[in-house]
Short mmCIF file of C-alpha atoms in Angstrom, two decimals:
data_model
loop_
_atom_site.label_atom_id
_atom_site.label_comp_id
_atom_site.label_asym_id
_atom_site.label_seq_id
_atom_site.Cartn_x
_atom_site.Cartn_y
_atom_site.Cartn_z
CA MET I 19 116.05 -81.68 -49.19
CA LEU I 20 116.22 -81.55 -53.23
CA SER I 21 113.53 -84.08 -53.38
CA ASN I 22 111.22 -82.22 -51.16
CA THR I 23 112.00 -78.87 -53.34
CA PHE I 24 111.18 -80.72 -56.44
CA ARG I 25 108.05 -82.04 -55.35
CA HIS I 26 106.92 -78.72 -54.04
CA ARG I 27 107.68 -77.17 -57.58
CA ILE I 28 105.79 -79.94 -59.08
CA LYS I 29 102.78 -79.13 -57.11
CA SER I 30 103.03 -75.66 -57.52
CA GLN I 31 103.29 -76.09 -61.52
CA LEU I 32 100.11 -78.37 -61.20
CA HIS I 33 98.25 -75.79 -59.36
CA LEU I 34 98.96 -73.17 -61.94
CA GLN I 35 98.21 -75.34 -64.65
CA PHE I 36 94.61 -76.06 -62.96
CA VAL I 37 94.15 -72.51 -62.57
CA LEU I 38 95.06 -71.29 -66.16
CA LYS I 39 93.27 -74.37 -67.53
CA TRP I 40 89.99 -73.10 -66.20
CA LEU I 41 90.41 -69.68 -66.39
CA ILE I 42 90.58 -70.13 -69.95
CA VAL I 43 87.36 -72.38 -70.05
CA ALA I 44 85.70 -69.87 -67.78
CA VAL I 45 86.31 -66.83 -70.27
CA PHE I 46 84.69 -68.80 -72.97
CA VAL I 47 81.80 -70.30 -70.81
CA GLY I 48 81.11 -67.05 -68.92
CA SER I 49 81.21 -64.76 -72.33
CA LEU I 50 78.71 -66.92 -73.92
CA SER I 51 76.57 -67.50 -71.02
CA GLY I 52 76.76 -64.00 -70.09
CA SER I 53 75.64 -62.92 -73.41
CA ALA I 54 72.83 -65.56 -73.62
CA SER I 55 71.28 -64.05 -70.31
CA ALA I 56 71.65 -60.69 -71.74
CA VAL I 57 69.77 -61.58 -74.77
CA PHE I 58 67.21 -63.43 -72.68
CA LEU I 59 66.74 -60.20 -70.31
CA LEU I 60 65.93 -58.35 -73.42
CA MET I 61 63.60 -60.65 -74.77
CA LEU I 62 61.79 -60.70 -71.51
CA ASP I 63 61.83 -56.75 -71.54
CA TRP I 64 60.00 -57.27 -74.92
CA ALA I 65 57.63 -59.93 -73.63
CA LYS I 66 56.51 -57.83 -70.72
CA GLN I 67 56.20 -54.72 -72.91
CA THR I 68 54.11 -56.54 -75.52
CA ARG I 69 51.92 -58.18 -72.82
CA ASP I 70 51.25 -54.95 -71.06
CA GLN I 71 50.28 -53.28 -74.41
CA TYR I 72 48.07 -56.15 -75.51
CA ASN I 73 46.45 -57.82 -72.68
CA TRP I 74 44.19 -59.92 -74.78
CA LEU I 75 47.22 -62.03 -75.31
CA LEU I 76 46.24 -63.46 -72.07
CA PHE I 77 43.41 -65.38 -73.98
CA PHE I 78 45.92 -67.29 -76.11
CA LEU I 79 48.05 -68.62 -73.12
CA PRO I 80 46.63 -72.09 -73.50
CA LEU I 81 47.58 -72.35 -77.09
CA GLY I 82 50.85 -70.87 -76.57
CA GLY I 83 51.45 -73.67 -74.06
CA VAL I 84 50.31 -76.24 -76.51
CA PHE I 85 53.10 -74.90 -79.00
CA VAL I 86 55.73 -75.03 -75.94
CA ALA I 87 54.57 -78.75 -74.96
CA ALA I 88 54.70 -79.82 -78.61
CA GLY I 89 58.23 -78.44 -78.82
CA TYR I 90 59.27 -80.46 -75.91
CA LYS I 91 57.39 -83.56 -77.03
CA TYR I 92 58.89 -83.79 -80.59
CA PHE I 93 62.12 -82.38 -80.07
CA GLY I 94 63.19 -82.11 -76.33
CA GLY I 95 63.73 -85.77 -75.17
CA LEU I 96 65.25 -85.63 -71.66
CA ALA I 97 65.66 -81.97 -71.90
CA SER I 98 62.14 -81.43 -70.52
CA LYS I 99 63.51 -82.57 -66.99
CA GLY I 100 64.95 -79.19 -66.93
CA ASN I 101 67.25 -78.36 -63.84
CA ASN I 102 66.96 -81.74 -62.76
CA LEU I 103 68.73 -83.15 -65.92
CA ILE I 104 71.61 -80.97 -65.20
CA ILE I 105 71.89 -81.98 -61.47
CA GLU I 106 71.63 -85.56 -62.59
CA GLU I 107 74.36 -85.15 -64.95
CA VAL I 108 76.90 -83.41 -62.37
CA GLN I 109 76.02 -86.36 -60.01
CA ASN I 110 76.39 -89.11 -62.62
CA PRO I 111 77.39 -87.98 -65.83
CA SER I 112 76.31 -89.98 -68.61
CA ARG I 113 75.61 -88.14 -71.84
CA VAL I 114 76.32 -84.56 -73.28
CA ILE I 115 73.37 -82.42 -72.87
CA THR I 116 71.64 -81.66 -76.25
CA PHE I 117 72.31 -78.13 -77.18
CA LEU I 118 68.36 -78.07 -78.22
CA MET I 119 67.73 -77.81 -74.42
CA ALA I 120 68.88 -73.99 -74.75
CA PRO I 121 66.57 -72.87 -77.66
CA LEU I 122 63.66 -74.73 -76.24
CA VAL I 123 63.73 -73.32 -72.72
CA LEU I 124 64.54 -69.88 -74.05
CA PHE I 125 61.56 -69.67 -76.46
CA GLY I 126 59.40 -71.70 -74.30
CA THR I 127 59.86 -69.15 -71.48
CA ILE I 128 59.21 -66.04 -73.87
CA ILE I 129 55.89 -67.70 -75.08
CA THR I 130 55.00 -68.10 -71.37
CA HIS I 131 55.72 -64.76 -70.31
CA VAL I 132 54.42 -63.02 -73.41
CA PHE I 133 50.94 -64.69 -73.11
CA GLY I 134 50.76 -63.91 -69.45
CA GLY I 135 51.69 -67.27 -67.53
CA SER I 136 53.06 -66.90 -63.63
CA ALA I 137 56.63 -68.11 -64.26
CA GLY I 138 60.27 -67.14 -63.56
CA ARG I 139 63.51 -67.05 -65.43
CA GLU I 140 66.31 -68.60 -63.23
CA GLY I 141 65.68 -72.00 -64.54
CA THR I 142 66.01 -70.67 -68.13
CA ALA I 143 69.31 -68.98 -67.50
CA VAL I 144 70.79 -71.92 -65.50
CA GLN I 145 69.70 -74.40 -68.52
CA MET I 146 70.99 -72.40 -71.14
CA GLY I 147 74.35 -71.91 -69.29
CA ALA I 148 74.80 -75.52 -68.46
CA THR I 149 73.86 -76.25 -72.02
CA ILE I 150 76.29 -73.75 -73.44
CA ALA I 151 79.20 -75.09 -71.31
CA ASP I 152 78.39 -78.81 -71.83
CA GLN I 153 79.04 -78.50 -75.58
CA PHE I 154 82.81 -77.80 -75.07
CA ASN I 155 82.93 -81.58 -74.62
CA PHE I 156 82.68 -81.56 -78.58
CA LEU I 157 85.83 -79.30 -78.79
CA LYS I 158 87.77 -81.31 -76.12
CA LYS I 159 86.75 -84.34 -74.25
CA PHE I 160 86.63 -83.44 -70.46
CA SER I 161 87.13 -86.23 -67.98
CA GLU I 162 84.05 -87.20 -65.87
CA GLU I 163 85.25 -85.19 -62.82
CA ASP I 164 86.20 -82.16 -65.46
CA ARG I 165 82.72 -82.57 -66.86
CA LYS I 166 81.07 -81.95 -63.64
CA ILE I 167 82.81 -78.92 -62.75
CA LEU I 168 82.19 -77.73 -66.45
CA LEU I 169 78.42 -78.22 -66.00
CA MET I 170 78.55 -76.04 -62.53
CA CYS I 171 80.60 -73.34 -64.31
CA GLY I 172 77.71 -73.11 -66.88
CA MET I 173 74.88 -73.19 -63.90
CA ALA I 174 76.80 -70.49 -62.16
CA ALA I 175 77.47 -68.45 -64.93
CA GLY I 176 73.61 -68.44 -66.05
CA PHE I 177 72.52 -67.73 -62.40
CA SER I 178 75.16 -64.88 -61.66
CA SER I 179 74.54 -62.99 -64.98
CA LEU I 180 70.75 -63.15 -64.84
CA PHE I 181 70.57 -61.64 -61.20
CA GLY I 182 73.81 -59.57 -60.93
CA THR I 183 75.10 -61.93 -58.06
CA PRO I 184 78.12 -63.52 -59.03
CA LEU I 185 78.79 -64.75 -55.30
CA ALA I 186 75.73 -66.24 -54.85
CA GLY I 187 75.84 -67.86 -58.27
CA THR I 188 78.88 -69.37 -57.30
CA VAL I 189 77.71 -71.01 -53.88
CA PHE I 190 74.62 -71.74 -55.65
CA ALA I 191 75.87 -74.06 -58.27
CA LEU I 192 78.17 -75.88 -55.62
CA GLU I 193 75.55 -76.37 -52.95
CA ILE I 194 72.29 -77.58 -55.04
CA ILE I 195 73.85 -80.73 -56.23
CA VAL I 196 73.96 -82.62 -52.87
CA ILE I 197 71.94 -81.24 -49.74
CA GLY I 198 74.23 -80.31 -47.01
CA ARG I 199 77.47 -80.74 -49.27
CA LEU I 200 79.33 -78.05 -50.85
CA ARG I 201 81.50 -79.24 -53.94
CA TYR I 202 84.87 -77.48 -53.18
CA GLU I 203 86.74 -79.07 -55.94
CA GLY I 204 84.92 -76.83 -58.49
CA LEU I 205 85.18 -73.73 -56.36
CA LEU I 206 87.88 -71.41 -58.48
CA PRO I 207 86.48 -72.60 -61.77
CA VAL I 208 82.93 -72.04 -60.95
CA LEU I 209 83.87 -68.41 -59.36
CA PHE I 210 85.75 -67.47 -62.50
CA SER I 211 82.70 -68.32 -64.69
CA ALA I 212 80.39 -66.27 -62.38
CA LEU I 213 82.44 -63.41 -62.26
CA ILE I 214 83.05 -63.29 -65.89
CA ALA I 215 79.40 -63.81 -66.92
CA ASN I 216 78.09 -61.22 -64.64
CA TYR I 217 80.58 -58.77 -66.34
CA VAL I 218 79.92 -59.44 -69.73
CA CYS I 219 76.17 -59.40 -69.09
CA ASP I 220 76.57 -56.09 -67.69
CA LEU I 221 78.16 -54.82 -70.97
CA TRP I 222 74.91 -55.38 -72.62
CA PRO I 223 72.02 -52.81 -72.45
CA ILE I 224 70.36 -54.43 -69.62
CA HIS I 225 69.61 -53.48 -66.14
CA HIS I 226 69.08 -55.58 -62.94
CA THR I 227 66.34 -54.79 -60.22
CA HIS I 228 67.43 -52.94 -57.17
CA TYR I 229 65.67 -53.42 -53.92
CA GLN I 230 66.07 -51.21 -50.87
CA ILE I 231 65.16 -52.72 -47.30
CA GLY I 232 65.52 -49.44 -45.62
CA GLU I 233 65.49 -49.56 -41.88
CA VAL I 234 67.44 -52.42 -40.06
CA PRO I 235 66.60 -52.57 -36.33
CA SER I 236 69.36 -53.18 -33.59
CA PHE I 237 70.57 -56.60 -33.27
CA ASN I 238 69.19 -57.90 -30.01
CA LEU I 239 67.37 -61.08 -28.79
CA LYS I 240 64.00 -59.65 -29.20
CA ASN I 241 64.39 -59.10 -32.97
CA ILE I 242 66.06 -62.20 -33.32
CA GLY I 243 63.09 -64.00 -31.93
CA TRP I 244 60.86 -62.17 -34.47
CA VAL I 245 63.08 -63.07 -37.30
CA PHE I 246 62.89 -66.54 -36.09
CA LEU I 247 59.35 -66.90 -35.96
CA ALA I 248 58.88 -65.13 -39.50
CA SER I 249 61.27 -67.28 -40.93
CA ILE I 250 59.13 -70.39 -39.93
CA PHE I 251 56.53 -69.17 -42.08
CA PHE I 252 58.86 -68.50 -44.79
CA GLY I 253 60.17 -72.26 -44.46
CA PHE I 254 56.63 -73.80 -44.39
CA THR I 255 55.51 -71.72 -47.35
CA ALA I 256 58.66 -73.05 -49.33
CA MET I 257 57.45 -76.43 -48.34
CA GLY I 258 53.96 -75.84 -49.65
CA PHE I 259 55.28 -74.46 -53.00
CA SER I 260 57.77 -77.53 -53.54
CA SER I 261 55.17 -80.08 -52.44
CA GLY I 262 52.37 -78.49 -54.46
CA MET I 263 54.32 -78.31 -57.62
CA PHE I 264 55.43 -81.92 -57.36
CA TRP I 265 51.92 -83.15 -56.31
CA LEU I 266 50.10 -81.15 -59.37
CA SER I 267 52.56 -82.20 -61.89
CA HIS I 268 51.78 -85.81 -60.93
CA GLN I 269 48.03 -85.17 -61.21
CA PHE I 270 48.40 -83.58 -64.60
CA LYS I 271 50.51 -86.49 -66.06
CA ARG I 272 48.05 -88.99 -64.22
CA PHE I 273 44.80 -87.67 -65.53
CA ILE I 274 45.84 -86.14 -68.62
CA GLU I 275 48.21 -88.56 -70.63
CA ASN I 276 48.58 -86.24 -73.50
CA PRO I 277 51.19 -83.70 -72.93
CA LEU I 278 49.83 -81.27 -75.46
CA LEU I 279 46.49 -81.19 -73.51
CA ARG I 280 48.03 -80.13 -70.07
CA PRO I 281 48.61 -76.55 -70.79
CA LEU I 282 45.77 -76.30 -72.74
CA PHE I 283 43.50 -77.11 -69.53
CA GLY I 284 45.95 -75.61 -66.95
CA GLY I 285 46.63 -72.53 -69.18
CA SER I 286 42.98 -71.84 -69.35
CA ILE I 287 42.52 -71.85 -65.53
CA VAL I 288 45.61 -69.39 -65.12
CA ALA I 289 44.21 -67.07 -67.60
CA LEU I 290 40.92 -66.95 -66.37
CA CYS I 291 42.39 -66.30 -62.81
CA ILE I 292 44.76 -63.39 -63.94
CA TYR I 293 41.96 -61.82 -65.96
CA LEU I 294 39.77 -61.96 -62.99
CA LEU I 295 42.15 -61.29 -59.93
CA GLY I 296 44.66 -58.99 -61.88
CA PHE I 297 47.41 -58.72 -64.27
CA LYS I 298 50.07 -57.90 -61.40
CA TYR I 299 50.09 -62.01 -60.91
CA ALA I 300 50.94 -62.50 -64.62
CA GLY I 301 54.79 -62.96 -65.82
CA LEU I 302 57.48 -62.14 -63.02
CA GLY I 303 55.75 -59.76 -60.89
CA ILE I 304 58.72 -57.64 -60.38
CA PRO I 305 56.73 -54.48 -59.92
CA THR I 306 54.67 -56.01 -56.98
CA ILE I 307 58.03 -57.30 -55.39
CA VAL I 308 59.45 -53.60 -55.46
CA GLU I 309 56.26 -52.38 -54.10
CA SER I 310 56.13 -54.86 -51.27
CA PHE I 311 59.32 -53.28 -49.59
CA ASN I 312 57.46 -50.07 -49.10
CA VAL I 313 53.48 -50.89 -49.17
CA GLN I 314 52.04 -53.47 -46.85
CA GLN I 315 50.46 -56.38 -49.00
CA GLY I 316 47.65 -58.54 -47.99
CA LEU I 317 47.90 -61.96 -47.40
CA GLU I 318 45.92 -63.32 -50.18
CA VAL I 319 48.67 -61.78 -52.55
CA PHE I 320 51.28 -64.26 -51.92
CA ALA I 321 48.87 -67.03 -51.75
CA VAL I 322 47.37 -66.16 -55.31
CA LYS I 323 50.89 -65.89 -56.82
CA LEU I 324 52.06 -69.42 -55.17
CA ILE I 325 48.76 -71.19 -56.59
CA LEU I 326 49.00 -69.55 -60.19
CA THR I 327 52.98 -70.50 -60.41
CA VAL I 328 52.37 -73.91 -59.31
CA LEU I 329 49.67 -74.32 -61.71
CA THR I 330 51.40 -72.75 -64.73
CA LEU I 331 54.60 -74.68 -64.31
CA SER I 332 52.84 -77.98 -63.43
CA ALA I 333 50.90 -77.57 -66.60
CA GLY I 334 53.90 -77.78 -68.90
CA PHE I 335 54.99 -74.23 -69.14
CA LYS I 336 58.28 -73.17 -69.09
CA GLY I 337 60.33 -70.20 -66.82
CA GLY I 338 61.58 -70.70 -63.58
CA GLU I 339 60.40 -70.71 -59.97
CA VAL I 340 62.77 -68.43 -58.43
CA THR I 341 61.42 -65.08 -59.39
CA PRO I 342 57.84 -66.23 -58.33
CA LEU I 343 59.60 -67.32 -55.09
CA PHE I 344 60.88 -63.91 -54.66
CA PHE I 345 57.43 -62.57 -54.99
CA ILE I 346 55.72 -65.05 -52.77
CA GLY I 347 58.58 -64.44 -50.06
CA ALA I 348 58.45 -60.59 -50.24
CA THR I 349 54.79 -60.19 -50.41
CA LEU I 350 54.27 -62.65 -47.45
CA GLY I 351 57.04 -60.99 -45.46
CA SER I 352 55.44 -57.43 -46.16
CA ALA I 353 51.99 -59.01 -45.11
CA LEU I 354 53.55 -60.19 -42.01
CA SER I 355 54.56 -56.66 -40.87
CA LEU I 356 50.79 -56.34 -39.73
CA PHE I 357 51.43 -59.13 -37.01
CA ILE I 358 55.38 -58.91 -36.63
CA PRO I 359 56.88 -55.79 -35.21
CA LEU I 360 59.67 -55.51 -37.61
CA PRO I 361 60.18 -52.82 -40.39
CA LEU I 362 58.12 -53.78 -43.32
CA GLY I 363 61.08 -53.52 -45.94
CA LEU I 364 63.25 -55.72 -43.76
CA LEU I 365 60.71 -58.48 -43.46
CA ALA I 366 59.97 -58.31 -47.39
CA GLY I 367 63.51 -58.69 -48.05
CA LEU I 368 63.93 -61.52 -45.33
CA GLY I 369 60.98 -63.32 -47.23
CA PHE I 370 62.40 -62.64 -50.43
CA VAL I 371 65.61 -64.70 -49.85
CA ALA I 372 64.33 -67.14 -47.03
CA VAL I 373 61.28 -68.71 -49.14
CA PHE I 374 64.08 -69.42 -51.91
CA SER I 375 66.45 -70.75 -49.51
CA GLY I 376 63.62 -73.31 -48.18
CA ALA I 377 62.71 -74.19 -51.66
CA THR I 378 66.12 -74.73 -53.30
CA ASN I 379 67.91 -76.21 -50.07
CA ALA I 380 70.75 -73.58 -51.00
CA PRO I 381 70.80 -71.28 -47.70
CA ILE I 382 74.45 -70.43 -48.01
CA ALA I 383 73.75 -69.17 -51.55
CA CYS I 384 70.65 -67.48 -50.56
CA SER I 385 72.47 -65.82 -47.73
CA LEU I 386 75.06 -64.44 -49.86
CA MET I 387 72.34 -63.39 -52.49
CA GLY I 388 70.48 -61.18 -49.84
CA ILE I 389 73.76 -59.65 -48.95
CA GLU I 390 74.70 -58.83 -52.66
CA LEU I 391 71.10 -57.29 -53.21
CA PHE I 392 70.19 -55.62 -49.84
CA GLY I 393 73.80 -54.76 -48.56
CA GLY I 394 75.57 -55.93 -45.29
CA ASP I 395 73.46 -54.16 -42.83
CA SER I 396 71.14 -56.71 -42.44
CA ALA I 397 73.12 -59.70 -43.13
CA ILE I 398 72.86 -61.21 -39.75
CA TYR I 399 69.14 -61.30 -40.15
CA ILE I 400 69.45 -62.69 -43.42
CA VAL I 401 71.44 -65.46 -42.53
CA ILE I 402 69.21 -66.43 -39.67
CA ALA I 403 66.24 -66.26 -41.93
CA CYS I 404 67.77 -68.34 -44.64
CA PHE I 405 69.03 -71.03 -42.29
CA VAL I 406 65.80 -71.32 -40.24
CA ALA I 407 63.78 -71.47 -43.59
CA TYR I 408 65.97 -74.25 -44.85
CA PHE I 409 65.26 -76.39 -41.67
CA PHE I 410 61.72 -75.74 -41.57
CA SER I 411 60.83 -76.58 -45.38
CA GLY I 412 61.83 -80.00 -44.53
CA HIS I 413 63.14 -82.47 -46.95
CA THR I 414 61.26 -81.07 -49.90
CA GLY I 415 62.49 -78.88 -52.66
CA ILE I 416 61.83 -77.77 -56.36
CA TYR I 417 64.92 -79.86 -57.58
CA THR I 418 63.74 -83.19 -56.87
CA ALA I 419 66.97 -84.75 -58.08
CA GLN I 420 68.74 -83.33 -55.20
CA ILE I 421 70.50 -86.16 -52.91
CA ILE I 422 70.59 -85.72 -49.19
CA GLY I 423 74.09 -85.69 -48.38
CA SER I 424 73.57 -84.28 -44.81
CA PRO I 425 69.78 -84.57 -43.34
CA LYS I 426 68.61 -81.32 -41.72
CA HIS I 427 68.52 -83.02 -38.50
CA ASN I 428 70.28 -86.09 -36.99
CA LEU I 429 66.84 -87.87 -36.04
CA ILE I 430 66.26 -88.97 -39.44
CA SER I 431 69.97 -89.96 -40.70
CA GLU I 432 68.45 -92.80 -42.73
CA LEU I 433 67.79 -90.51 -45.23
CA LYS I 434 71.26 -89.87 -46.12
CA GLY I 435 71.84 -90.77 -49.97
CA LYS I 436 68.13 -90.56 -51.01
CA ARG I 437 66.60 -88.31 -53.68
CA LEU I 438 63.92 -85.77 -52.77
CA VAL I 439 61.68 -87.51 -55.37
CA GLU I 440 61.68 -90.52 -53.24
CA LEU I 441 60.81 -88.47 -50.19
CA MET I 442 58.06 -86.40 -51.56
CA LYS I 443 55.99 -89.10 -53.23
CA TRP I 444 52.39 -89.02 -52.02
CA LYS I 445 51.59 -92.16 -50.53
#
């Protein structure tokens, strides 16, 4: 009896020690990452206002890209791998991520946006958060397993504070490392970091964009069928985006060996297209995303944004894929309302998160994000859309370092353990 009681007390003390240890780490990681995201958001606002005021900056996009590429060529090293480097380090820790990754991706993203490139911001925040977190290895040597948790804390902190979605940020960091597997050992530390980062970011003079789905139809088989159909399109679109990114980036490397010339060529095409087609395709495109919830968009809108984003990022510019995926999904959903008898706002909202789900292979995180952004009234439809899009996007994704822990169906179980990069190679 005494021995059982003693063992119980020891286990309780170990649990408490674990919680206190990671709570302290989360306070520092969350505070620093949340502040970094806030500064980043303020800089993005400045970049957008400057670009809107001086449209002629668009013509300097190619030169801006050369500057970004030079920074990575001479100082970046492995940092040029971006989010894939972080995912690889969580899978198999080898070396502490260089602190240069944070300023390089920060200023590379701002340069991309101020000159009008079509890019996002999530990759920047996640990379800054993970980089900041990993520097704590110099203060206290973390074990290999603890370092994995530390990196996921930084990823969650960056994602959570950038979008104002702590639950989605938590699950995102746990879900994207291995497809079909959640890393539950990091659940509490990652949650602590996401919550603190979001809280600290909100203390700064920044604001997160709010979206309104509006009318949500009754839950019945007919509406489920329409949501399922729309989500197939969202999944195929995610597949097209991921495959296009992978293919075009390899073509740039194949035909233009000098990395400084890739953004010069690609940036010139992007600048010309935006000049001819409209400045709404430059930068994040948030005004168009918001508009798509209330005004039906043409089918060409999502297609143009998809092509320009793939071209921008494949050419070597920095930013992220996620906000462009929001744009692509929301405008596609809005356009589908012409054919699918569901409310425009609902379809835009479903596309917003479902294309993101298919491209990141993180259906649970994307479902939570939809609920955090749009409210619980549409939760069932959001979950259906994210899960269906995840399935129909196939074994593709924007994070090619992801390992398949559980294939999307049991007909191809031999894919288990392979990286996406192995499956996405063009024969």
